[in-house]
Coordinates of N, CA and C in Angstrom, one line a residue:
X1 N -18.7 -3.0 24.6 CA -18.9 -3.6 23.3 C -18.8 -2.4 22.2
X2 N -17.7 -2.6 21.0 CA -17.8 -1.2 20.5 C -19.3 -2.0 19.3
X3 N -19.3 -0.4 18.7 CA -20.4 -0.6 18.0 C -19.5 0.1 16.8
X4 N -20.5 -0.2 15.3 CA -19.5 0.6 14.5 C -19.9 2.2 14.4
X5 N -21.0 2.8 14.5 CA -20.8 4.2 14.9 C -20.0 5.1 15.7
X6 N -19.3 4.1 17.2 CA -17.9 4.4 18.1 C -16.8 4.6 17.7
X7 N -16.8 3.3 16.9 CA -15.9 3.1 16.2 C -15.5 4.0 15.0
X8 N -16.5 4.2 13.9 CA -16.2 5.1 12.9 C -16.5 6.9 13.6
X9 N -16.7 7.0 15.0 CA -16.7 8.4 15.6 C -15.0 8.6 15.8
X10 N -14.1 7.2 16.5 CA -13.4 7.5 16.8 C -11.8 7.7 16.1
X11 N -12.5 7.1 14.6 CA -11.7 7.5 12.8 C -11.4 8.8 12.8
X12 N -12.5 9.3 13.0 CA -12.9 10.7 12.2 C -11.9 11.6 13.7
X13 N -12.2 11.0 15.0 CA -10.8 12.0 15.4 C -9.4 12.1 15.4
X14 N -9.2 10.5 15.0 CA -7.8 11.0 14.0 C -7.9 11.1 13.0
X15 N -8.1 11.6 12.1 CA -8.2 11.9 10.9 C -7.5 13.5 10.5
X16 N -6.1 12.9 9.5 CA -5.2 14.1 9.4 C -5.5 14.3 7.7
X17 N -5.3 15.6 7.8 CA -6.1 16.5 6.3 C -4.7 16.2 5.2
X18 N -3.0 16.4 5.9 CA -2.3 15.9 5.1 C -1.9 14.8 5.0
X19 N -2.1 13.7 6.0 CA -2.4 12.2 5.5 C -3.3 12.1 3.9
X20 N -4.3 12.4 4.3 CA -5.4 12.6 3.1 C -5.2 13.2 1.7
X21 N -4.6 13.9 1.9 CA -4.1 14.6 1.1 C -2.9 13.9 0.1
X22 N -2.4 13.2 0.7 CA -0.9 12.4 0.2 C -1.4 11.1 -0.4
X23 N -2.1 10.9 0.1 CA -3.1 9.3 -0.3 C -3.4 8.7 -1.8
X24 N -3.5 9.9 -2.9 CA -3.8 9.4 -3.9 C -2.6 9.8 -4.7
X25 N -1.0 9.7 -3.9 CA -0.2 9.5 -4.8 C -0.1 7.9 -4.4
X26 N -0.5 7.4 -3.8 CA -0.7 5.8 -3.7 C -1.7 5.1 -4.4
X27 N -2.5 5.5 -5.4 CA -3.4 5.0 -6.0 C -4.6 4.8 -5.4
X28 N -4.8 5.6 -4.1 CA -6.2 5.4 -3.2 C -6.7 6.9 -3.0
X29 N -7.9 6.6 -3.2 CA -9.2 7.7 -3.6 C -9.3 8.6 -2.3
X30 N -8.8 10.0 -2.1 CA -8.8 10.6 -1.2 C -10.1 10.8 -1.0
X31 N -11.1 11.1 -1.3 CA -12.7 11.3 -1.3 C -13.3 10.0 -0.2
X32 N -12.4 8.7 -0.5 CA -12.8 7.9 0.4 C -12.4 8.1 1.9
X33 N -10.5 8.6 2.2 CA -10.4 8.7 2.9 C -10.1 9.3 4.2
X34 N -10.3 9.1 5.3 CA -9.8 10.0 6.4 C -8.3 10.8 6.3
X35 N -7.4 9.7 6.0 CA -5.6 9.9 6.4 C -5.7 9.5 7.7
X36 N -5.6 8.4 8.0 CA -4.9 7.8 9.3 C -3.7 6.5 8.5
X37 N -2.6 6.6 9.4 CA -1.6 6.1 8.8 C -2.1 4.2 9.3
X38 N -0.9 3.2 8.7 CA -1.8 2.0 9.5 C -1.4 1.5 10.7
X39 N 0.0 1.9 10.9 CA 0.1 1.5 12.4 C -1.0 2.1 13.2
X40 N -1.6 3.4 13.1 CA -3.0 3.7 14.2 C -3.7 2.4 13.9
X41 N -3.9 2.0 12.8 CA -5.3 1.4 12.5 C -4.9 -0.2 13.3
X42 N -3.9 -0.4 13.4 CA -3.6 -1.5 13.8 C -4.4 -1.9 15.4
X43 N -3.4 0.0 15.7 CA -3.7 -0.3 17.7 C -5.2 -0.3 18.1
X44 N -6.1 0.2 17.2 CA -7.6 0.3 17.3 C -8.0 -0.9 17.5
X45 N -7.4 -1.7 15.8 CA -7.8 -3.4 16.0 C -7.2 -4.0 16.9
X46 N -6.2 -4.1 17.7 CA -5.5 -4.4 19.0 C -6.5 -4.7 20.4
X47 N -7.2 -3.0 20.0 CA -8.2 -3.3 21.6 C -9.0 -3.8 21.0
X48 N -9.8 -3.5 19.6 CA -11.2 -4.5 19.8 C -10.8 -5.7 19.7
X49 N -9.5 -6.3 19.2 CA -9.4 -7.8 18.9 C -10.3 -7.9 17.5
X50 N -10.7 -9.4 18.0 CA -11.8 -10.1 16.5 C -13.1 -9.8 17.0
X51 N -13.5 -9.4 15.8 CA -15.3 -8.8 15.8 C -15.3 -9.2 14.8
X52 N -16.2 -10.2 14.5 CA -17.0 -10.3 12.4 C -17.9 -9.5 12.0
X53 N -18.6 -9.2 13.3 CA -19.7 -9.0 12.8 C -19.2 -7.4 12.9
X54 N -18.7 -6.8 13.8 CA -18.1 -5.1 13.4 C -17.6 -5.0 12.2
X55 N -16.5 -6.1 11.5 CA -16.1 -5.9 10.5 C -17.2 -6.4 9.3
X56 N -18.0 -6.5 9.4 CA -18.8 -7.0 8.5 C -19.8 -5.4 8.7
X57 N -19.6 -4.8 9.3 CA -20.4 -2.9 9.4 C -19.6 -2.7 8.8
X58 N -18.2 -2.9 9.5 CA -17.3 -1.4 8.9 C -16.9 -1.3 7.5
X59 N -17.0 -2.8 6.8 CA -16.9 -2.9 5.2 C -18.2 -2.2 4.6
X60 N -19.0 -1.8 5.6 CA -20.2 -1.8 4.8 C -20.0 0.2 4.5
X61 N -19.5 0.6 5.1 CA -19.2 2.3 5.3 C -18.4 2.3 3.6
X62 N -18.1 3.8 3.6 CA -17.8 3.9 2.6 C -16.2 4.9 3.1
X63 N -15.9 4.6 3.9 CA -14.6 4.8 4.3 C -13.5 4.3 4.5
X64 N -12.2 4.3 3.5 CA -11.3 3.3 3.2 C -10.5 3.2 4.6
X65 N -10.1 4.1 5.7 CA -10.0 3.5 6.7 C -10.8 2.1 7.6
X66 N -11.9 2.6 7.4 CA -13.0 1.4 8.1 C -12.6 0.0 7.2
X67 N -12.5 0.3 5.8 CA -12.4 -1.3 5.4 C -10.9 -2.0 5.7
X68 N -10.3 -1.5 5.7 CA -8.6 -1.8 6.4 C -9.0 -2.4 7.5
X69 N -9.6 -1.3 8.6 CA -9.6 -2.0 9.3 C -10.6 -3.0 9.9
X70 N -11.8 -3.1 9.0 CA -12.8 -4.1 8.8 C -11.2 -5.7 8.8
X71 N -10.5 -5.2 7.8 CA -9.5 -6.6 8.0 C -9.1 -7.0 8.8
X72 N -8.7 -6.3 9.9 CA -7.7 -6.5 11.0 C -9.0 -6.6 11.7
X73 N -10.1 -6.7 12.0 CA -10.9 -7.5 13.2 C -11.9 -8.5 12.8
X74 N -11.8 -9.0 11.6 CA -12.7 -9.8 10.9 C -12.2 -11.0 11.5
X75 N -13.0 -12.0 11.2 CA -12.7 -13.5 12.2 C -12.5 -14.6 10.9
X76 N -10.9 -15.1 10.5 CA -11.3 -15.6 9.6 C -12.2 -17.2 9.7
X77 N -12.0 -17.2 11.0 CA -13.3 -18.8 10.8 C -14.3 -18.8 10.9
X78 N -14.6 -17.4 10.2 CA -16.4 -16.7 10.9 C -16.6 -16.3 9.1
X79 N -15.5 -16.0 8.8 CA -15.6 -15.4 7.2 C -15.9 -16.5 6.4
X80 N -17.2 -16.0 5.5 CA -17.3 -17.4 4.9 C -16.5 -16.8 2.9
X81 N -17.3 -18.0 2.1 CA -16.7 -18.0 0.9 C -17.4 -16.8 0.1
X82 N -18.7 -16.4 0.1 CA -19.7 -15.8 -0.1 C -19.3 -14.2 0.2
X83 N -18.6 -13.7 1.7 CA -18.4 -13.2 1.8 C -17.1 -12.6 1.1
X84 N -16.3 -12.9 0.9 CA -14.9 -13.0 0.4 C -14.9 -12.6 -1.0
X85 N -16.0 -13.4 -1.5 CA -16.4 -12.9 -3.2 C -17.3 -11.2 -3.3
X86 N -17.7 -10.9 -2.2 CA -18.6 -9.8 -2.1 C -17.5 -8.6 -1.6
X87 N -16.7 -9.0 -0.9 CA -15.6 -7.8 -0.4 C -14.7 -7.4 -1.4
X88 N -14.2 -8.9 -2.5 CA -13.1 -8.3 -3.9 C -14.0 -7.8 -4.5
X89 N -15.3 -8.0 -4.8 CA -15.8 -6.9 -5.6 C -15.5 -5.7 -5.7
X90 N -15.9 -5.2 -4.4 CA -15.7 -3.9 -4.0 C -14.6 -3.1 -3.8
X91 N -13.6 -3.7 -3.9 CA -12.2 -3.4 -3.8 C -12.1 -2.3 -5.1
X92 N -11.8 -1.6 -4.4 CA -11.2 -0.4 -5.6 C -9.7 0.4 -5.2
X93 N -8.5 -0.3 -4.6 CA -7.7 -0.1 -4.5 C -6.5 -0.9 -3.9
X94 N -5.4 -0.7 -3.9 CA -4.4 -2.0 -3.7 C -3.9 -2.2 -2.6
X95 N -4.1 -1.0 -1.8 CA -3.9 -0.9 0.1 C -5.1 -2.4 0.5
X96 N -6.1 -1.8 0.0 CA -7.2 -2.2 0.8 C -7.5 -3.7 0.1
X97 N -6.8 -4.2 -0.9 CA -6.6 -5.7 -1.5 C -5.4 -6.1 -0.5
X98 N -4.6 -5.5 -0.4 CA -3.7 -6.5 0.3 C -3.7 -6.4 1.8
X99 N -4.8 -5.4 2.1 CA -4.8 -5.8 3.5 C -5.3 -7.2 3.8
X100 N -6.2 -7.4 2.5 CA -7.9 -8.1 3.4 C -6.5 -9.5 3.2
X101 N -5.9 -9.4 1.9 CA -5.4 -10.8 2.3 C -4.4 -11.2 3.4
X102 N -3.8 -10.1 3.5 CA -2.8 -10.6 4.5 C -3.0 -11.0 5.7
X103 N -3.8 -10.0 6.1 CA -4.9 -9.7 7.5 C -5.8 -10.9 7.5
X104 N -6.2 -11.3 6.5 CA -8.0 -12.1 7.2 C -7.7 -13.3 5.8
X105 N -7.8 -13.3 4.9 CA -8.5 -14.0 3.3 C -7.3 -15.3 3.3
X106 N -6.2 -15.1 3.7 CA -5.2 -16.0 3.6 C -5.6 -17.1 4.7
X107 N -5.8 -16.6 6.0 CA -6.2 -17.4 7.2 C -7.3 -18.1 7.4
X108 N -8.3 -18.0 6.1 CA -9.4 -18.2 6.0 C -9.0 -20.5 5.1
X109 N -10.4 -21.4 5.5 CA -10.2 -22.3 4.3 C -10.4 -22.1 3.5
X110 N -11.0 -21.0 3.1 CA -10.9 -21.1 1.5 C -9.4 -20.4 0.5
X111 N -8.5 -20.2 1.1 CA -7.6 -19.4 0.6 C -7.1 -19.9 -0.8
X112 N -6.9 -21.4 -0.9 CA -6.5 -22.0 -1.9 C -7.2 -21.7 -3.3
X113 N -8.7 -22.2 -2.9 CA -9.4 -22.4 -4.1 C -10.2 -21.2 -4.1
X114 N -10.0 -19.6 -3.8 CA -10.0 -18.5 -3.8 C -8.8 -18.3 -4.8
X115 N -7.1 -18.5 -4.9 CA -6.5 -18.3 -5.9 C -6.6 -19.1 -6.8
X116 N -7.7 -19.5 -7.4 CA -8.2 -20.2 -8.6 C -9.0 -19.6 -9.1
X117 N -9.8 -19.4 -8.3 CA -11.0 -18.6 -8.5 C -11.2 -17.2 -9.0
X118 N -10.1 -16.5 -8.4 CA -9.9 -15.1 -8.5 C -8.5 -14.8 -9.6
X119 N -8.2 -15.7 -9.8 CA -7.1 -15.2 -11.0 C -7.5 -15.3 -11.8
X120 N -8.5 -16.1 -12.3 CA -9.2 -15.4 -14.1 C -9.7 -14.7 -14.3
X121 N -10.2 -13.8 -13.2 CA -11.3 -12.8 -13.0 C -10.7 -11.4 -13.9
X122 N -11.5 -11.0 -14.5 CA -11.6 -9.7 -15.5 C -11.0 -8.4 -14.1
X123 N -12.1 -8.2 -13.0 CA -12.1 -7.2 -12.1 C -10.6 -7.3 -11.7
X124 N -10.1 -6.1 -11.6 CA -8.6 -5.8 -11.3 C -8.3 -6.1 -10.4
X125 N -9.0 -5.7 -8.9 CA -8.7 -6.5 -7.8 C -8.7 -7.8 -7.0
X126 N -9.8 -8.1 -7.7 CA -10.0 -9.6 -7.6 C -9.2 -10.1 -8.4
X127 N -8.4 -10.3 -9.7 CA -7.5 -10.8 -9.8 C -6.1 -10.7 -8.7
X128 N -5.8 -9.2 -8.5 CA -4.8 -9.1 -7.7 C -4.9 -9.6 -6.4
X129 N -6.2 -9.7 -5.8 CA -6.2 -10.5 -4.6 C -5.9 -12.3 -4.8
X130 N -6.3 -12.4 -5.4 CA -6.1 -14.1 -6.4 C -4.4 -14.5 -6.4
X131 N -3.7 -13.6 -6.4 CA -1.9 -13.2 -7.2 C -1.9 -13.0 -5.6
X132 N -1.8 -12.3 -5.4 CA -1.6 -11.5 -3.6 C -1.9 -12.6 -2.5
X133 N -2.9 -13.3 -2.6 CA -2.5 -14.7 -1.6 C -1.6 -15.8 -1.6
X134 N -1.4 -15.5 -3.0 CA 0.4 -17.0 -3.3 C 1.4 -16.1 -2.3
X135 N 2.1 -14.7 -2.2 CA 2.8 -14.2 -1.7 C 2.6 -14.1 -0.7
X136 N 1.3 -13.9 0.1 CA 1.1 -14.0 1.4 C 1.1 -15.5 2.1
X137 N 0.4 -16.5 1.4 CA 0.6 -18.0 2.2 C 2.1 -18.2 2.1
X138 N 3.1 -18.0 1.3 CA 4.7 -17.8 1.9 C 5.2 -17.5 3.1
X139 N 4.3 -17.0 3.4 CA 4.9 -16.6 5.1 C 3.9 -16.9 5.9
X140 N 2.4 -16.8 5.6 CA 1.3 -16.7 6.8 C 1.1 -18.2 6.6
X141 N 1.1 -19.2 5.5 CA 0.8 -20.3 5.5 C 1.4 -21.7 5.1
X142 N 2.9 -21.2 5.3 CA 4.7 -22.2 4.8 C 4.4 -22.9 5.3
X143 N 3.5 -23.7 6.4 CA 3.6 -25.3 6.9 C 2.2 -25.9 6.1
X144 N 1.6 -25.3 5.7 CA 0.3 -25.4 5.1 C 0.0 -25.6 3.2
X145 N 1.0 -25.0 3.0 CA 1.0 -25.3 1.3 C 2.2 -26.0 0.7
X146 N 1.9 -26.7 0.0 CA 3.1 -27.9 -0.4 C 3.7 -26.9 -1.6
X147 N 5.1 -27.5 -1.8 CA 5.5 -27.0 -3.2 C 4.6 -27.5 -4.7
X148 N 4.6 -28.2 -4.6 CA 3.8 -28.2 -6.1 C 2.1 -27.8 -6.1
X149 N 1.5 -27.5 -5.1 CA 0.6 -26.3 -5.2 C 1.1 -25.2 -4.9
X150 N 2.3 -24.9 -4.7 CA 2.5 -23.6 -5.0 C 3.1 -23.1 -6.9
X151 N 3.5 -24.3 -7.1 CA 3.6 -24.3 -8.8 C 2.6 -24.3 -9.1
X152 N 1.5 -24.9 -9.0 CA 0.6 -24.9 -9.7 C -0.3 -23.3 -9.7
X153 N -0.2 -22.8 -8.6 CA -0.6 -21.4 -8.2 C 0.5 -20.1 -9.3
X154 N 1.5 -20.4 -9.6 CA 2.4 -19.7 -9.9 C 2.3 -20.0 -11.7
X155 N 1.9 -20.7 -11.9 CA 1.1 -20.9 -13.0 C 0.1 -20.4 -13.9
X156 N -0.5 -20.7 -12.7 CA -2.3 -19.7 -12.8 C -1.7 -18.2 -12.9
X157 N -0.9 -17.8 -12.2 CA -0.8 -16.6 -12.1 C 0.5 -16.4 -12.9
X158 N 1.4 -16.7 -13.9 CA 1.4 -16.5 -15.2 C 0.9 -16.4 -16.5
X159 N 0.1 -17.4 -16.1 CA -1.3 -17.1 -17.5 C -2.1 -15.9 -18.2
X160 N -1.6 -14.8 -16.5 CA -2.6 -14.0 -17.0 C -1.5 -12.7 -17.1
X161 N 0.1 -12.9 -17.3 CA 1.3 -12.3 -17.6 C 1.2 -11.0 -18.3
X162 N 0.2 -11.3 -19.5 CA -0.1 -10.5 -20.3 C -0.9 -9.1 -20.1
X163 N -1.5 -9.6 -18.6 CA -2.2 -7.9 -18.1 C -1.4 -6.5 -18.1
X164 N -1.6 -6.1 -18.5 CA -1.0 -4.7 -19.0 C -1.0 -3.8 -17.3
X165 N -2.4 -4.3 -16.5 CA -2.3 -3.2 -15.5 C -1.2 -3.6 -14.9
X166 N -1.4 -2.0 -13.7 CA 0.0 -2.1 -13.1 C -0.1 -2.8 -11.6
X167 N -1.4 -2.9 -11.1 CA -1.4 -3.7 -9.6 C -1.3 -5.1 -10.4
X168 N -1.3 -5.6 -11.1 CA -1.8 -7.0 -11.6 C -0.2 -7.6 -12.1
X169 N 0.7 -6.8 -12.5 CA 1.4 -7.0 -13.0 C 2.8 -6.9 -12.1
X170 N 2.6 -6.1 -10.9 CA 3.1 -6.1 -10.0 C 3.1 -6.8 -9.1
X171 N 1.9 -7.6 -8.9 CA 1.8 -8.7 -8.0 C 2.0 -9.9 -8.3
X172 N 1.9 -10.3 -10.1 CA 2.8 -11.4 -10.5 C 4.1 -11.6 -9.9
X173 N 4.5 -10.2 -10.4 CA 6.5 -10.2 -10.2 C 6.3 -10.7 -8.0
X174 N 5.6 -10.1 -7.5 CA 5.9 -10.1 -5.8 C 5.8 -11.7 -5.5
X175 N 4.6 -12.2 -6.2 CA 4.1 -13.8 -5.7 C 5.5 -14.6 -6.2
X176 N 5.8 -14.3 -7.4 CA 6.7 -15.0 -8.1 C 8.4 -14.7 -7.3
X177 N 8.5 -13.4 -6.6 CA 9.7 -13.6 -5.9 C 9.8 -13.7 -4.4
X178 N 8.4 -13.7 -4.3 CA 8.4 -14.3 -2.3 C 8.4 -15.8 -2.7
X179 N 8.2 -16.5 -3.5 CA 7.7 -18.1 -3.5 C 9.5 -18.7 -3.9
X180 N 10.2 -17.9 -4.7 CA 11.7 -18.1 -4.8 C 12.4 -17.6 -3.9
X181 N 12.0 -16.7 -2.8 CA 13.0 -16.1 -1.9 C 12.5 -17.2 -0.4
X182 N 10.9 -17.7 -0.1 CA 10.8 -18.2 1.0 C 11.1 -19.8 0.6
X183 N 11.5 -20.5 -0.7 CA 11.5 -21.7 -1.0 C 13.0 -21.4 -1.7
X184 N 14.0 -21.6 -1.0 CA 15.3 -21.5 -1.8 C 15.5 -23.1 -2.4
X185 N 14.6 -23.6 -2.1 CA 14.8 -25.3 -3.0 C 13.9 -24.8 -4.4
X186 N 13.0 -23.8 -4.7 CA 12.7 -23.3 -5.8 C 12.9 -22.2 -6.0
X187 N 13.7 -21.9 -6.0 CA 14.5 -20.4 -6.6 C 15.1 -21.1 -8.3
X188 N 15.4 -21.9 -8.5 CA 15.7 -22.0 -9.8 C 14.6 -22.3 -10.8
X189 N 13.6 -22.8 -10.7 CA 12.5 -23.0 -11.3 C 11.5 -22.4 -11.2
X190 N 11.7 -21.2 -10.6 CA 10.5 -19.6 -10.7 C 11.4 -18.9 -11.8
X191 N 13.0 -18.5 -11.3 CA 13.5 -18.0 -12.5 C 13.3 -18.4 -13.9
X192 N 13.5 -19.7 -13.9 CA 13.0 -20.5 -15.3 C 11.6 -20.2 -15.7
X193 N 10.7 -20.0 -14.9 CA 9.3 -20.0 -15.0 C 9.6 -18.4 -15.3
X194 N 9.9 -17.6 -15.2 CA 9.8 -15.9 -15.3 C 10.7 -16.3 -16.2
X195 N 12.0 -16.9 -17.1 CA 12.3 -16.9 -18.3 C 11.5 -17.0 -19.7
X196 N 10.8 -18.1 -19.1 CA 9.6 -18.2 -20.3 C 8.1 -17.3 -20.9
X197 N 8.2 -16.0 -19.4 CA 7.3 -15.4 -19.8 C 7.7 -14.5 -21.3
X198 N 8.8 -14.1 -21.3 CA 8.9 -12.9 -22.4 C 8.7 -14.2 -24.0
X199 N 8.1 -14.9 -23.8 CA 8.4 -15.7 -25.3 C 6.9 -15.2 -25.7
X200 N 6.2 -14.7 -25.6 CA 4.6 -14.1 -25.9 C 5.4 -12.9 -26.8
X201 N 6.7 -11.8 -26.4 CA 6.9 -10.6 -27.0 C 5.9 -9.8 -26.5
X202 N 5.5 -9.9 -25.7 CA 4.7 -9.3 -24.5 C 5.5 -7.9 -23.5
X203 N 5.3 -6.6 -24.0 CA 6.3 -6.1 -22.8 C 5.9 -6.1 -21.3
X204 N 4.7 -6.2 -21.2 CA 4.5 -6.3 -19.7 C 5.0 -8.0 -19.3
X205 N 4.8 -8.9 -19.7 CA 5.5 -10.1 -19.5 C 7.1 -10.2 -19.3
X206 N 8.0 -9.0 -19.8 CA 9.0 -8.9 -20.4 C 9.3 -8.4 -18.6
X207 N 8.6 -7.1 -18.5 CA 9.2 -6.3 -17.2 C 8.9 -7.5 -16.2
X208 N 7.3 -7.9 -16.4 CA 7.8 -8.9 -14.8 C 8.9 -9.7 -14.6
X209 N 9.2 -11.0 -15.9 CA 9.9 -11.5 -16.1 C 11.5 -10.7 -15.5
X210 N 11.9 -9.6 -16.2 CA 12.9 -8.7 -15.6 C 12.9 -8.7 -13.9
X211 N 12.1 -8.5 -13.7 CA 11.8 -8.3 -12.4 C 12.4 -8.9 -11.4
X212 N 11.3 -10.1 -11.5 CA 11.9 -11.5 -10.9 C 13.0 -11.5 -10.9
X213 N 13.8 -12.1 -12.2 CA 15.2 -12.7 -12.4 C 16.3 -11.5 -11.6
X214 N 16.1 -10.7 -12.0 CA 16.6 -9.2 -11.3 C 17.6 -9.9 -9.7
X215 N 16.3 -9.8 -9.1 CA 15.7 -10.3 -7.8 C 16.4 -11.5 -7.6
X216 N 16.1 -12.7 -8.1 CA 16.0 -14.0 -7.4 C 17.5 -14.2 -8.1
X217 N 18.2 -14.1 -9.1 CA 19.3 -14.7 -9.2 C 20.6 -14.0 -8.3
X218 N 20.6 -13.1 -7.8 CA 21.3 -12.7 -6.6 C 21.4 -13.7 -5.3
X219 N 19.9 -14.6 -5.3 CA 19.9 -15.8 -4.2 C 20.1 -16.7 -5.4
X220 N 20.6 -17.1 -6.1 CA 20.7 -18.7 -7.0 C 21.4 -19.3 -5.9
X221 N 20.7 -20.7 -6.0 CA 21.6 -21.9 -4.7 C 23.4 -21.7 -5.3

């Protein structure tokens, strides 16, 4: 049974000084972490499988390795809604926001009404996690979400177009062109929907908008 002390002993021996080193040209706080790349992190989660409750330690460390991989062994039918609101808090970077969704928050019931929840939200990440699950249920949950909650999702997450940051703004343009690239029956009415962002005269509305259409009119039906 690992424990998380084993576990975070067995971080610390892979742990490369120029991984670490390279890390905060990615917007993540080298002070947090080891340098392990994520395919390691993956094979680690491989042998323990699902653990909630290890991953419910290893989020607790203050090592951005451990919370990655807190994702990849967390149990999403063990994860509750409580918890999910306590882990975007803590998010202070964009690796470690899009793991938890891809990995665990999307697989979870509350996925839906978590991107309602989290796209008004002020905190940077928690919006981006909010934006980052429309692009992840495209693939992790296509038999599970209908098209017009995914409009309605793609909505929400225009509204808040006008954010200036750059993970927030970035994950507009991603949700808005995985939802037109995995739904070629809406690929013309995301473009339209990314037409009408620049009518604010907004330049960060202007670049997602760019973005998108960039992107998606290359697939027009």
């Amino acid at each position: 049974m690992e424990t998380v002390e084993s576990v975070i002993s067995g971080l610390k021996l892979l742990a490369d000084a120029g991984i670490k080193k390279g890390v905060e040209r990615f917007g993540i706080p080298s002070e947090k972490a080891l340098g392990i790349k994520t395919p390691e992190l993956r094979k680690i989660a491989k042998s323990i499988k699902k653990n909630h409750t290890l991953a419910l330690q290893l989020w607790q460390t203050d090592i951005h390795e451990a919370k990655v991989l807190a994702s990849m062994v967390g149990d999403p039918k063990q994860m509750t809604t409580e918890q999910m609101d306590a882990w975007v808090a803590d998010m202070y970077s964009w690796d470690v926001c899009d793991q938890c969704c891809g990995n665990l928050f999307v697989y979870t019931p509350f996925w839906k009404s978590k991107v309602n929840e989290w796209i008004p939200s002020k905190h940077e990440f928690t919006r981006r996690a909010g934006i980052v699950l429309i692009a992840e249920a495209t693939m992790h949950q296509k038999n599970n979400v209908t098209d017009d909650e995914l409009r309605l999702m793609l909505q929400k997450a225009a509204a808040v177009a006008n954010d200036p940051r750059n993970f927030i703004k970035k994950a507009i343009s991603w949700a808005m062109r995985q939802v037109g690239k995995k739904r070629p029956h809406l690929t013309v009415e995301v473009i339209e929907l990314a037409r009408k962002l620049p009518a604010t005269d907004d330049k960060t509305s202007k670049w997602i908008a760019s973005d998108v259409i960039r992107e998606l009119e290359k697939r027009r039906p």
